Amino acid sequence: KRHPDEDIFGVQIAAGFPDMYTRVCEVIEKEMDVDFVDLNLGCPLDIMCDKGAGASLMLRDKKLKDIVEGVTNTLSCPVTIKMRTGWDESKPIAHKLVSKIQSWGFDGVGAVMIHGRSRLQRYTKLANWKYIEVVANSQSDDLPKIPLIGNGDIFSYTDYEEKIANDSINTTAMLARGALIKPWLPTEIKERRHWDISASERLDILKDFTKFGLEHWGSDQQGINNTRRFLLEWLSFLYRYIPVGMLEVVPQQMNHRPPVHMCGRSDLETLMLSKNCQDWVKISEMVLGPVPDDFLFEPKHKANGYK
């Protein structure tokens, strides 16, 4: 659902078969106001890959060609493609796949985004930006080039500027987990600063999220439950942020684990640093009221990208 403040709005779709993609795009074209549609070739989850979707599509050239042809013929907006380096870290294939997509010559492919990790890596180890550069340089000079956007481990404005300094990928870069952990990251990039945002300012962001959630799902009990569930999932990312004023070395690195039992500069900041699910529930109660006595929460996304 597009918010009035969103100047650019797109949707990502994932499926295992060309006809499924085409039918979804027919609905998008008829019913939705979007600026782009992204094809998901990056999801590493078994539940997706076992159905022929997500990262498994990188291994199926013919099927992917049929998908790209179908969606570009159906949509009037640009199509982007998000992929990983390949299935296995030791056998990257994105450079070959991007060259094939370029050779297919379908009008409407607006960009390819490369996450610098393989499917089997998921989110472990550092993103391989040197390989992203290889992918960018793999396209033929004799054909129209597809804009290449890199993705992985951007957690500060200095990370962003370092990544786009390369001549091959200097258009822009994609934010992912960094923006989930630090939703103010785009502001840092725009203003070129490390923002020591206060705990109260961060709580205001959660209040805004809650307001939008209740507007979307409703303020009845079901709406509150849905809003709380998504808020708690988000808090499973937010706690990983270490305030700038508490860092020994700035900026924080994406793959560095926050210290255990870290104390903040206020009670609220300490609570926000906690990796205990029950403390996330307490934060949710500050904006959504108390939970039932038998309420339990287990995060869907568990951090495994630390060293």
mmCIF file of C-alpha atoms in Angstrom, residues 21-32 34-38 67-80 107-110:
data_model
loop_
_atom_site.group_PDB
_atom_site.id
_atom_site.type_symbol
_atom_site.label_atom_id
_atom_site.label_comp_id
_atom_site.label_asym_id
_atom_site.label_seq_id
_atom_site.Cartn_x
_atom_site.Cartn_y
_atom_site.Cartn_z
ATOM 1 C CA TYR A 21 4.463 -14.123 -12.418
ATOM 2 C CA THR A 22 2.433 -13.008 -15.427
ATOM 3 C CA ARG A 23 -0.915 -13.322 -13.640
ATOM 4 C CA VAL A 24 0.348 -11.348 -10.660
ATOM 5 C CA CYS A 25 1.695 -8.643 -12.965
ATOM 6 C CA GLU A 26 -1.663 -8.422 -14.735
ATOM 7 C CA VAL A 27 -3.264 -7.611 -11.376
ATOM 8 C CA ILE A 28 -0.519 -5.104 -10.513
ATOM 9 C CA GLU A 29 -0.893 -3.378 -13.879
ATOM 10 C CA LYS A 30 -4.665 -3.122 -13.515
ATOM 11 C CA GLU A 31 -5.103 -2.398 -9.814
ATOM 12 C CA MET A 32 -1.962 -0.791 -8.394
ATOM 13 C CA VAL A 34 3.638 1.370 -8.689
ATOM 14 C CA ASP A 35 6.831 2.793 -10.156
ATOM 15 C CA PHE A 36 8.594 -0.559 -10.528
ATOM 16 C CA VAL A 37 8.170 -4.288 -9.912
ATOM 17 C CA ASP A 38 11.094 -6.311 -8.564
ATOM 18 C CA ILE A 67 9.507 -14.982 -16.625
ATOM 19 C CA VAL A 68 11.343 -11.816 -17.664
ATOM 20 C CA GLU A 69 9.702 -11.874 -21.092
ATOM 21 C CA GLY A 70 6.245 -12.337 -19.565
ATOM 22 C CA VAL A 71 6.480 -9.602 -16.948
ATOM 23 C CA THR A 72 8.104 -7.027 -19.251
ATOM 24 C CA ASN A 73 5.384 -7.623 -21.854
ATOM 25 C CA THR A 74 2.680 -7.228 -19.197
ATOM 26 C CA LEU A 75 3.883 -4.223 -17.219
ATOM 27 C CA SER A 76 4.166 -0.608 -18.322
ATOM 28 C CA CYS A 77 6.546 0.204 -15.447
ATOM 29 C CA PRO A 78 10.222 -0.839 -15.231
ATOM 30 C CA VAL A 79 11.131 -4.303 -13.954
ATOM 31 C CA THR A 80 14.107 -4.822 -11.646
ATOM 32 C CA ASP A 107 12.696 -3.738 -23.007
ATOM 33 C CA GLY A 108 11.617 -2.792 -19.515
ATOM 34 C CA VAL A 109 14.449 -4.277 -17.443
ATOM 35 C CA GLY A 110 15.399 -1.180 -15.466
#
